């Protein structure tokens, strides 16, 4: 999955992964540091704030129908969304914090308002629609491709 | 009917005759609305003297009601499908049929000279009924983004409407049987001033265009479909009064270097939009670039640098339409050169790599420069790749004439320099007090609940809004809806609001008469939506569906799941009787 696709949010991409499996993925991943990257995965913001309980939730937290809420995880170019109750989400975040070796990778630009970038993670679970494209322009792009 | 005349000849000291004369000078529909509410006499005089009516959504009233109130209409504009239809978001069979209206027009509207259908379904039979009854009087016919008719219908128009000064078909889906209609138009008409079939697939012969130019000496505006510009040399030579041209196309053939050298544009040409024009052909505009008032480069193949080269020769530009390939650099040239610019549209480019200039991004840098340079701006619509609060503040400071502002934050870049835009949008709205139409389409985190509240508090004149990905929760929407005293039409997309909040907002917004929502926190039963049920309020629900995959999702199997839509509007004519299967009306149990 390309990074840009993961950013836009995968419509209806909801996985259910056993927390044990997820823990093994996180611990093995942090052991193998990748090469220098210009940008770190946005998900690192979530891990950075793991000291606070449930960092991905804001005061405007909306709970799902059974007391669950979405947890979105960006990992290594992939994104996964889970509908979890509060305690399970805390468990996962604590695991991630423990598995986070060395210093915290700075996820956001110094100039950006990082507090609100977190909201991004909360929203990327199906409500986000791709920006609609105008018919007239679509036709133009199609014709341009034909001529190329 | 006339007996009231005997009781009171004078109304507030003004005779009826004088009243009619005075009212004839009042054109603004809002003024007319106020006038009609003064008393029954004034209502009556307004009704018989009203020349033009625009019906924003065809189901808000009925042809019969229109006729009973405004029997002497000379000009009528009716809109059908929601604006979303321009983005392929509305089912094709949603509705908006011209038939019932045409029937009434043919029977009773004896003064009608101008008719404009926008986003409606018009059949050949409808055109037939119309021209049979009104053809001899029709001066302007606009089938604007319509569908359902063919060139046979156009042939009827061409043969029957000899007084036609305006024929407008832009972006309509027309079934093509032949090109006879244009020939007939050229032969039968001698007063045509405006012909527009821009953005249609109609194929025509350049000879018919030349014949049209010869017979219609008043032709000042022609916008056509695809037709090689080198075939139009004869037309341009003949159409000496032409001021506006759009369409045509350029086709680079190997070996024909001088294909377009013979093209000489008419002397008064000041509005231009050429399809598929590239860098090699751009120079044919240079000789008269300084007289250009309107330029459309949305459908050209120009790079950022090409835009700079061209625009720096256009100091008299008032209207400019481009794609974001213009870039911040191009906007700098605009700011330096186009001091008279009133309208600027910057559309989005293609997302695919390699097809657009890599400099083709518009950001806060370009916007700020533009605001400071073009102080006459009234309309600004822009797709940006990056944004800051300062850029919006800049617009609030400098763009004092802005009446229509729309900003869409593209979703390609993961990181935006500065979000949320709470303070920027507040400064913009406080500075640009004339804004009547406002679009703000962001991404999650782009605007907090407080920011959404700011919009509500600072939109006293705004009548139309499109909001996308704004706010964080229902609280934001509720704060917003405590403001916006004049908001009539609201479009919400990809927001996180619940049905309950949407319903409450609708009930709170005092002027709201039209709501469209696509992507919201839908509940399994949709029952909370009924909180907004009230008399004269039609609620339409379009369930989630598979729709045609737009090209960015081409590699996925099947179509794209499009979430539910809500369309709600005030109507004097009760429930629609022509709902397709894709649309479900929602009403409380009787």
XYZ file of C-alpha atoms in Angstrom:
738
model
C 0.000 0.000 0.000
C 1.464 3.320 -0.943
C 1.881 5.935 1.683
C -0.416 8.384 -0.001
C -3.172 5.809 -0.092
C -2.707 5.074 3.582
C -2.984 8.739 4.306
C -6.245 9.159 2.453
C -7.707 6.391 4.507
C -8.869 3.100 3.167
C -12.602 3.134 2.877
C -14.034 0.489 5.134
C -10.642 -1.104 5.849
C -11.288 -2.568 9.234
C -9.134 -5.459 10.371
C -9.374 -7.513 13.448
C -5.994 -8.657 14.652
C -5.269 -10.628 17.768
C -3.455 -8.264 20.198
C -0.798 -10.940 20.769
C 0.020 -10.987 17.071
C 0.127 -7.198 17.010
C 2.525 -7.142 19.957
C 4.935 -9.430 18.178
C 4.790 -7.244 15.076
C 5.548 -4.086 17.077
C 8.418 -5.545 19.106
C 10.104 -7.127 16.072
C 9.673 -3.947 14.037
C 11.318 -1.573 16.473
C 14.309 -3.879 16.781
C 15.098 -3.439 13.094
C 15.581 0.277 12.522
C 15.118 1.363 8.934
C 17.527 3.672 7.101
C 17.321 7.445 7.576
C 13.947 8.631 6.402
C 12.954 12.146 5.629
C 9.639 11.607 7.299
C 8.643 9.139 9.935
C 5.258 7.458 9.887
C 2.623 9.756 11.313
C 1.686 6.975 13.644
C 4.790 7.714 15.677
C 2.875 10.657 17.107
C 0.571 8.179 18.776
C 3.444 6.275 20.266
C 5.141 9.442 21.434
C 2.183 10.347 23.559
C 1.776 6.887 24.954
C 2.577 8.196 28.409
C -0.889 9.775 28.540
C -3.774 7.344 28.621
C -5.372 6.787 25.242
C -3.422 9.469 23.351
C -5.415 9.152 20.179
C -8.582 10.223 21.863
C -9.473 13.862 22.232
C -12.099 15.439 24.392
C -14.452 15.042 21.472
C -14.132 11.298 21.648
C -17.132 9.500 20.275
C -17.771 5.985 21.430
C -19.076 3.268 19.196
C -22.224 1.390 19.741
C -20.825 -1.071 22.287
C -18.438 1.258 24.163
C -15.783 0.686 21.519
C -13.934 3.266 19.556
C -11.723 3.231 16.506
C -7.976 2.851 16.916
C -5.977 3.575 13.795
C -2.387 2.389 13.524
C 0.092 3.475 10.882
C 2.910 1.031 10.665
C 5.659 0.847 8.125
C 3.587 2.136 5.249
C 0.451 0.252 6.147
C -2.613 1.329 8.048
C -4.997 -0.760 10.076
C -8.120 0.291 11.903
C -9.574 -1.518 14.875
C -12.753 -1.105 16.827
C -11.674 -1.685 20.397
C -12.944 -1.182 23.913
C -10.954 1.185 26.108
C -8.993 -1.423 28.086
C -7.791 -3.310 25.019
C -6.661 -0.084 23.374
C -4.668 0.825 26.498
C -3.061 -2.592 26.460
C -1.879 -2.174 22.905
C -0.531 1.295 23.521
C 1.378 0.166 26.594
C 2.900 -2.658 24.570
C 3.951 -0.200 21.916
C 5.506 2.084 24.494
C 7.487 -0.770 25.947
C 8.598 -1.887 22.528
C 9.721 1.618 21.527
C 13.500 1.333 21.711
C 15.741 4.400 22.018
C 14.586 7.979 21.639
C 11.217 8.939 20.353
C 11.252 9.669 16.629
C 10.040 13.213 16.076
C 6.902 12.734 14.053
C 5.894 16.255 13.344
C 7.541 19.370 11.993
C 8.558 21.814 14.697
C 6.315 24.363 13.035
C 3.190 22.283 12.896
C 0.381 22.208 15.412
C 0.995 18.595 16.346
C -1.825 18.451 18.826
C -4.354 18.493 16.079
C -2.513 16.164 13.769
C -3.554 13.434 16.186
C -7.139 14.029 15.288
C -6.171 12.895 11.852
C -5.631 9.395 13.177
C -9.006 9.330 14.819
C -10.838 10.399 11.698
C -9.220 8.042 9.227
C -11.634 5.218 9.680
C -14.137 5.375 6.923
C -15.794 8.766 7.238
C -13.111 10.386 5.142
C -14.216 10.675 1.551
C -11.839 11.303 -1.325
C -12.239 14.809 -2.695
C -14.759 14.557 -5.494
C -13.616 15.335 -9.029
C -15.467 17.498 -11.484
C -16.823 15.703 -14.530
C -15.486 18.291 -16.959
C -11.952 17.967 -15.646
C -12.123 14.174 -15.521
C -12.990 14.152 -19.197
C -10.102 16.459 -19.935
C -7.630 14.256 -18.062
C -8.919 11.177 -19.870
C -8.507 12.877 -23.248
C -5.041 14.060 -22.354
C -4.034 10.508 -21.558
C -5.437 9.320 -24.874
C -3.356 11.841 -26.779
C -0.142 11.001 -24.936
C -60.418 40.050 -9.464
C -60.318 43.778 -10.124
C -62.900 44.826 -7.534
C -60.324 45.746 -4.940
C -59.364 48.567 -7.256
C -62.629 50.337 -6.518
C -62.081 50.280 -2.761
C -58.649 51.773 -2.605
C -57.140 53.501 -5.551
C -54.415 55.001 -3.471
C -52.043 52.875 -1.468
C -50.010 54.769 1.057
C -50.595 57.884 -1.003
C -49.257 56.313 -4.184
C -51.537 55.476 -7.088
C -51.525 51.978 -8.530
C -50.185 53.220 -11.813
C -47.307 54.913 -10.096
C -46.661 51.822 -7.993
C -46.367 49.677 -11.071
C -43.943 52.133 -12.612
C -41.811 52.285 -9.519
C -41.743 48.536 -9.055
C -40.561 48.166 -12.604
C -37.233 49.560 -11.422
C -36.880 47.090 -8.606
C -35.045 44.054 -9.936
C -33.297 42.443 -7.004
C -35.343 39.392 -5.998
C -34.817 40.035 -2.315
C -36.163 43.566 -2.676
C -39.100 42.218 -4.627
C -39.717 39.669 -1.893
C -39.838 42.446 0.678
C -42.145 44.514 -1.505
C -44.544 41.613 -1.930
C -44.958 41.261 1.818
C -46.133 44.824 2.481
C -49.799 44.281 1.716
C -52.030 42.398 -0.681
C -52.023 45.164 -3.251
C -48.285 45.376 -3.357
C -48.132 41.563 -3.531
C -50.427 41.654 -6.531
C -48.546 44.387 -8.338
C -45.255 42.620 -7.732
C -46.765 39.404 -9.034
C -47.940 40.856 -12.321
C -44.840 42.916 -12.887
C -42.149 40.367 -11.970
C -40.066 39.725 -15.064
C -37.644 37.029 -13.930
C -37.765 34.128 -11.486
C -35.044 31.686 -10.500
C -36.226 28.460 -8.910
C -33.238 27.074 -7.020
C -34.635 23.554 -6.845
C -37.433 22.538 -9.172
C -39.272 20.508 -6.520
C -39.672 23.481 -4.180
C -42.759 24.535 -6.077
C -44.939 23.414 -8.961
C -45.528 24.798 -12.456
C -49.122 25.576 -11.493
C -48.132 27.589 -8.447
C -45.624 29.528 -10.483
C -48.218 30.351 -13.094
C -50.818 31.400 -10.520
C -48.467 33.858 -8.902
C -46.320 35.159 -11.777
C -48.363 34.855 -14.958
C -46.419 37.453 -16.923
C -42.927 36.058 -16.534
C -40.539 36.902 -19.342
C -37.570 34.935 -18.083
C -37.358 31.728 -16.080
C -34.409 29.797 -14.662
C -34.956 26.405 -13.043
C -32.357 24.171 -11.421
C -32.835 20.452 -10.954
C -30.163 18.103 -9.693
C -28.038 19.003 -6.691
C -24.684 20.610 -7.411
C -23.133 17.274 -6.494
C -24.223 15.972 -9.890
C -21.319 17.926 -11.426
C -19.047 15.600 -9.458
C -20.831 12.378 -10.357
C -22.269 12.073 -6.863
C -25.957 12.182 -7.789
C -27.755 9.250 -9.406
C -28.439 10.096 -13.057
C -32.129 9.260 -12.601
C -32.512 11.364 -9.427
C -35.003 13.604 -11.163
C -35.305 17.195 -12.323
C -37.573 16.620 -15.311
C -38.264 19.600 -17.533
C -41.469 18.036 -18.883
C -44.015 19.431 -16.398
C -42.488 22.922 -16.649
C -42.440 22.933 -20.413
C -46.069 21.878 -20.404
C -47.102 24.839 -18.283
C -44.924 27.232 -20.258
C -46.506 26.110 -23.486
C -50.041 26.512 -22.074
C -49.915 29.726 -20.120
C -46.674 31.673 -19.975
C -47.416 33.898 -22.934
C -44.729 36.449 -22.228
C -41.824 34.081 -21.836
C -38.781 35.020 -23.896
C -35.919 33.415 -22.002
C -35.691 29.936 -20.509
C -32.789 28.373 -18.627
C -32.769 24.778 -17.396
C -29.757 23.822 -15.303
C -28.901 20.218 -14.397
C -32.249 18.940 -15.607
C -33.515 16.121 -17.785
C -34.926 17.540 -21.000
C -36.326 15.233 -23.644
C -36.660 15.894 -27.367
C -40.420 15.738 -26.886
C -40.180 18.526 -24.299
C -38.222 20.668 -26.727
C -40.852 19.937 -29.322
C -43.676 21.139 -27.068
C -41.702 24.225 -26.131
C -40.787 25.412 -29.606
C -44.237 24.697 -30.992
C -45.810 27.032 -28.441
C -43.055 29.569 -27.798
C -40.608 29.176 -30.669
C -41.718 32.373 -32.364
C -40.928 34.398 -29.234
C -37.987 32.623 -27.665
C -34.901 34.820 -27.530
C -32.751 32.797 -25.163
C -32.658 29.071 -24.533
C -30.140 27.574 -22.141
C -29.900 23.836 -21.586
C -27.084 24.006 -19.081
C -25.549 20.698 -17.914
C -28.719 18.952 -19.020
C -29.255 15.484 -20.427
C -31.972 13.484 -22.152
C -32.135 15.175 -25.530
C -30.520 14.656 -28.904
C -29.492 16.667 -31.948
C -33.047 16.073 -33.223
C -34.283 18.374 -30.489
C -31.690 20.951 -31.492
C -32.907 20.694 -35.052
C -36.406 21.659 -33.872
C -34.965 24.684 -32.112
C -32.941 25.689 -35.145
C -35.951 25.538 -37.440
C -38.559 27.134 -35.174
C -36.742 29.758 -33.131
C -35.791 32.444 -35.576
C -35.577 35.154 -32.928
C -33.066 33.227 -30.879
C -30.226 35.420 -29.708
C -28.762 32.925 -27.256
C -28.440 29.168 -27.554
C -26.466 27.715 -24.644
C -25.783 24.000 -24.279
C -22.604 23.978 -22.213
C -21.684 20.633 -20.717
C -24.952 18.981 -21.669
C -25.021 15.300 -22.627
C -26.500 15.349 -26.093
C -27.165 12.213 -28.099
C -25.621 12.866 -31.457
C -27.457 11.795 -34.595
C -25.946 14.290 -37.009
C -24.677 17.849 -37.368
C -27.733 19.122 -39.249
C -28.879 21.328 -36.417
C -25.973 23.724 -36.802
C -26.522 24.036 -40.507
C -30.212 24.763 -39.946
C -29.334 27.314 -37.306
C -26.967 29.067 -39.692
C -29.583 29.087 -42.447
C -32.631 30.144 -40.416
C -31.219 32.627 -37.960
C -29.773 36.075 -38.532
C -29.848 37.549 -35.016
C -27.838 35.012 -33.036
C -25.413 36.664 -30.628
C -24.309 33.781 -28.399
C -23.834 30.156 -29.298
C -22.334 27.800 -26.753
C -21.854 24.055 -26.988
C -18.592 24.068 -25.024
C -17.713 20.843 -23.177
C -20.083 18.775 -25.293
C -19.118 15.989 -27.654
C -21.031 17.449 -30.592
C -19.233 17.216 -33.911
C -19.794 20.022 -36.342
C -18.488 21.155 -39.652
C -16.373 24.313 -39.846
C -18.266 25.299 -42.993
C -21.496 25.560 -41.017
C -19.725 27.787 -38.528
C -18.540 30.020 -41.305
C -22.076 30.176 -42.722
C -23.342 31.115 -39.265
C -20.781 33.910 -39.050
C -21.842 35.212 -42.437
C -25.553 35.249 -41.611
C -25.366 36.353 -37.997
C -23.445 39.588 -38.099
C -24.131 40.168 -34.400
C -22.380 36.999 -33.261
C -20.251 38.075 -30.345
C -19.722 34.820 -28.446
C -18.987 31.346 -29.738
C -17.890 28.426 -27.588
C -17.651 25.102 -29.308
C -16.574 21.523 -28.809
C -13.531 19.870 -30.276
C -12.650 21.266 -33.703
C -9.139 21.887 -34.909
C -8.304 25.581 -34.740
C -6.623 25.484 -38.140
C -10.034 24.630 -39.654
C -11.495 27.794 -38.162
C -9.414 30.276 -40.137
C -12.367 31.018 -42.394
C -14.737 31.414 -39.476
C -12.447 33.831 -37.641
C -12.025 35.891 -40.771
C -15.819 36.192 -41.188
C -16.919 36.683 -37.586
C -15.657 40.222 -37.299
C -17.830 41.129 -34.312
C -16.629 38.202 -32.215
C -15.526 39.091 -28.700
C -15.485 35.656 -27.073
C -14.247 32.320 -28.310
C -13.902 29.027 -26.463
C -13.159 25.480 -27.519
C -11.419 24.465 -30.684
C -8.416 22.233 -30.245
C -4.829 21.831 -31.207
C -3.494 18.646 -32.697
C 0.219 18.489 -33.121
C 0.896 16.641 -36.330
C 4.438 15.640 -37.094
C 5.775 17.567 -40.071
C 3.209 20.339 -39.959
C 5.180 22.989 -38.147
C 3.184 25.935 -39.401
C -0.249 24.452 -39.015
C -1.515 27.316 -36.863
C 0.432 30.183 -38.397
C -2.474 31.202 -40.621
C -4.830 31.672 -37.687
C -5.849 35.281 -37.201
C -8.272 35.988 -34.412
C -11.031 38.574 -34.861
C -10.041 42.122 -33.880
C -12.386 42.547 -30.913
C -11.600 39.212 -29.294
C -11.088 39.686 -25.570
C -12.332 36.422 -24.048
C -10.529 33.237 -24.929
C -10.285 29.592 -23.922
C -8.511 27.098 -26.164
C -8.531 23.338 -25.644
C -5.344 21.332 -25.570
C -3.171 24.326 -26.360
C 0.481 23.623 -25.688
C 3.647 25.641 -25.425
C 4.287 25.510 -29.163
C 0.983 27.147 -30.046
C 0.777 29.619 -27.212
C 2.424 32.388 -29.159
C -0.573 32.827 -31.457
C -2.258 34.599 -28.554
C 0.603 37.024 -27.951
C -0.406 39.618 -30.584
C -3.602 40.446 -28.704
C -2.824 39.172 -25.215
C -2.843 42.743 -23.923
C -6.530 43.137 -24.833
C -7.616 39.943 -23.120
C -10.162 40.398 -20.367
C -10.999 36.742 -19.878
C -8.723 33.741 -20.250
C -9.502 30.061 -19.667
C -6.460 27.811 -19.442
C -8.100 24.938 -17.545
C -7.986 22.608 -20.511
C -4.553 23.438 -21.876
C -1.256 21.592 -21.761
C 0.805 24.484 -20.435
C 3.498 24.201 -17.791
C 4.062 26.542 -14.864
C 6.626 28.493 -16.864
C 4.269 28.707 -19.856
C 1.607 30.237 -17.610
C 4.134 32.828 -16.421
C 5.127 33.681 -19.998
C 1.569 34.109 -21.140
C 0.024 35.886 -18.180
C 2.744 38.502 -17.956
C 1.452 39.758 -21.313
C -2.113 40.149 -20.024
C -2.357 43.283 -17.878
C -6.056 43.776 -18.592
C -7.226 40.388 -17.417
C -10.387 40.441 -15.350
C -11.288 36.753 -15.321
C -8.734 33.930 -15.206
C -9.362 30.204 -14.967
C -6.480 27.781 -14.612
C -5.452 24.508 -13.019
C -3.065 24.486 -10.076
C -0.222 23.899 -12.534
C -0.024 27.688 -12.497
C 1.867 27.254 -9.227
C 2.935 29.870 -6.717
C 5.260 31.276 -9.349
C 2.419 31.843 -11.771
C 0.391 33.502 -9.038
C 3.259 35.885 -8.447
C 3.067 36.910 -12.107
C -0.698 37.330 -11.765
C -0.244 39.515 -8.693
C 2.291 41.720 -10.469
C 0.498 41.944 -13.811
C -3.252 41.512 -13.467
C -4.238 44.467 -11.338
C -7.778 44.459 -12.679
C -8.419 40.812 -11.847
C -11.919 40.234 -10.461
C -12.382 36.501 -10.771
C -9.842 33.729 -10.344
C -10.504 30.007 -10.413
C -7.676 27.550 -9.745
C -8.838 24.005 -10.379
C -7.097 20.829 -9.303
C -4.691 19.072 -11.632
C -4.484 15.385 -12.305
C -3.144 13.309 -9.465
C -1.174 10.927 -11.582
C 2.562 11.342 -11.417
C 4.343 12.779 -14.356
C 1.328 14.335 -15.978
C 1.449 17.674 -14.224
C 4.333 20.097 -13.814
C 6.132 19.411 -10.549
C 6.063 23.126 -9.785
C 2.328 23.024 -10.207
C 1.307 23.488 -6.621
C -0.456 26.399 -5.071
C 0.254 27.173 -1.437
C 0.019 29.902 1.164
C 2.883 31.679 -0.613
C 0.997 32.139 -3.842
C -2.239 33.050 -2.061
C -0.654 35.776 0.041
C 1.103 37.296 -2.951
C -2.130 37.173 -4.920
C -4.167 38.859 -2.194
C -1.706 41.711 -1.921
C -1.428 42.186 -5.656
C -5.011 41.813 -6.886
C -7.113 44.087 -4.747
C -10.178 43.979 -6.999
C -10.804 40.273 -6.475
C -14.490 39.413 -6.106
C -14.378 35.674 -6.744
C -11.621 33.302 -5.658
C -11.880 29.522 -5.902
C -8.698 27.604 -5.298
C -7.389 24.078 -4.722
C -4.313 24.404 -2.529
C -1.667 21.861 -1.625
C -0.582 23.669 1.536
C -1.962 26.497 3.653
C -1.355 28.615 6.727
C -3.464 30.882 8.910
C -1.384 33.853 7.790
C -2.383 33.356 4.170
C -6.062 33.448 5.115
C -5.438 36.521 7.249
C -3.788 38.123 4.244
C -6.912 37.558 2.204
C -8.976 39.054 4.992
C -6.746 42.115 5.000
C -6.496 42.790 1.286
C -9.398 41.166 -0.560
C -12.084 43.546 0.608
C -14.246 43.066 -2.466
C -14.485 39.316 -2.126
C -18.044 38.044 -2.414
C -17.329 34.398 -3.249
C -14.480 32.464 -1.652
C -13.857 28.718 -1.936
C -10.819 26.853 -0.750
C -10.155 23.133 -1.027
C -7.141 21.626 0.688
C -5.883 18.794 -1.486
C -5.181 15.489 0.196
C -1.921 14.527 -1.496
C 0.484 16.028 1.029
C 0.607 14.233 4.335
C 1.820 17.221 6.251
C 0.308 20.686 6.112
C 2.385 23.618 7.358
C -0.196 24.906 9.776
C -3.405 23.387 11.000
C -5.995 24.032 12.336
C -7.107 27.097 10.435
C -9.367 28.471 13.156
C -7.734 31.881 13.454
C -7.116 32.274 9.750
C -10.701 31.638 8.729
C -11.959 33.976 11.428
C -9.690 36.748 10.190
C -10.732 36.097 6.620
C -14.441 36.248 7.381
C -14.064 39.314 9.570
C -12.069 41.098 6.886
C -14.114 40.086 3.863
C -17.509 41.335 4.935
C -19.078 41.069 1.490
C -18.757 37.307 1.224
C -22.064 35.747 0.201
C -20.819 32.342 -0.973
C -18.236 30.381 0.964
C -16.546 27.019 0.500
C -14.108 25.500 2.953
C -13.035 21.925 2.283
C -10.254 20.641 4.482
C -9.137 17.431 6.145
C -9.539 16.053 9.672
C -7.721 18.406 12.007
C -8.178 21.288 9.598
C -10.749 23.104 11.672
C -11.613 22.553 15.303
C -15.082 22.844 16.821
C -14.131 26.326 17.935
C -13.086 27.185 14.392
C -16.404 25.967 13.083
C -18.050 28.175 15.658
C -16.000 31.123 14.346
C -17.429 30.526 10.885
C -20.936 30.614 12.289
C -20.273 33.832 14.211
C -18.702 35.668 11.293
C -20.965 34.825 8.350
C -23.682 37.425 8.612
C -24.016 37.859 4.839
C -23.296 34.329 3.700
C -26.108 32.626 1.818
C -24.351 29.512 0.544
C -21.733 27.307 2.144
C -19.895 24.140 1.245
C -18.007 22.627 4.172
C -15.875 19.510 4.037
C -14.018 17.715 6.801
C -14.595 20.490 9.302
C -15.054 20.381 13.035
C -14.289 17.600 15.453
C -17.672 16.718 16.900
C -21.353 17.518 17.036
C -20.558 20.447 19.332
C -18.880 22.220 16.451
C -21.915 21.920 14.236
C -24.232 23.119 16.970
C -22.058 26.160 17.648
C -21.958 26.848 13.912
C -25.707 26.652 13.568
C -26.260 29.281 16.245
C -24.776 31.765 13.781
C -25.177 32.050 10.009
C -28.349 34.143 10.127
C -28.721 34.315 6.352
C -27.542 30.862 5.364
C -30.008 29.495 2.817
C -28.109 26.612 1.255
C -25.706 24.329 3.100
C -23.637 21.494 1.678
C -21.685 19.272 4.067
C -19.303 16.571 2.986
C -17.209 14.004 4.776
C -18.041 15.318 8.232
C -18.272 13.555 11.560
C -21.678 14.872 12.617
C -24.423 12.618 13.878
C -27.954 12.585 12.526
C -29.142 14.153 15.732
C -26.752 17.084 15.392
C -27.627 17.560 11.732
C -31.312 17.668 12.578
C -30.755 20.161 15.390
C -28.609 22.364 13.187
C -31.292 22.420 10.513
C -33.884 23.511 13.036
C -31.611 26.220 14.405
C -30.430 27.851 11.192
C -33.096 30.512 10.660
C -32.820 30.967 6.883
C -31.961 27.459 5.796
C -34.045 26.205 2.913
C -31.722 23.602 1.361
C -29.386 21.045 2.866
C -27.156 18.462 1.240
C -25.005 16.035 3.222
C -22.690 13.326 1.961
C -20.756 11.312 4.527
C -21.840 11.701 8.108
C -22.216 9.536 11.209
C -25.066 7.444 9.890
C -27.003 5.304 12.320
C -28.333 1.856 11.359
C -31.955 3.036 11.313
C -31.580 6.703 10.395
C -34.301 7.484 12.893
C -32.579 10.535 14.360
C -32.930 12.272 11.028
C -36.636 12.555 11.639
C -35.859 15.095 14.360
C -35.745 17.584 11.499
C -39.184 16.690 10.209
C -41.426 19.701 9.878
C -44.144 21.011 7.575
C -43.094 21.854 4.012
C -39.693 20.194 4.545
C -38.933 17.395 2.086
C -36.242 14.971 3.193
C -34.653 12.660 0.637
C -32.316 9.860 1.531
C -29.956 8.329 -0.993
C -28.641 5.074 0.500
C -25.009 4.026 0.227
C -24.290 2.576 -3.167
C -21.666 1.380 -5.553
C -20.893 4.126 -7.971
C -18.698 4.443 -11.024
C -15.083 4.231 -9.961
C -13.298 7.498 -10.531
C -9.961 6.914 -12.129
C -7.954 7.119 -8.951
C -9.529 3.903 -7.842
C -9.191 2.161 -11.167
C -7.004 -0.569 -9.781
C -9.617 -1.661 -7.320
C -12.128 -4.290 -8.116
C -15.605 -3.057 -8.944
C -16.830 0.367 -8.047
C -16.455 2.613 -5.070
C -18.771 2.474 -2.120
C -20.338 5.894 -1.781
C -21.861 6.599 1.630
C -25.375 7.820 2.203
C -26.571 11.253 1.149
C -29.253 13.441 2.632
C -31.019 16.069 0.593
C -33.588 18.252 2.322
C -35.391 21.356 1.097
C -38.467 23.458 1.653
C -41.264 22.763 -0.755
C -44.679 24.252 -1.301
C -45.801 21.381 -3.452
C -45.464 18.504 -1.020
C -43.919 15.175 -1.853
C -42.387 14.476 -5.187
C -44.268 12.034 -7.362
C -41.332 10.985 -9.516
C -38.860 9.422 -7.100
C -36.561 6.840 -8.692
C -35.598 3.703 -6.802
C -32.282 5.181 -5.796
C -33.970 7.895 -3.715
C -36.026 7.286 -0.588
C -38.297 10.025 0.763
C -38.360 10.264 4.534
C -41.490 11.389 6.294
C -42.730 10.974 9.834
C -45.587 8.500 10.236
C -48.867 10.238 9.409
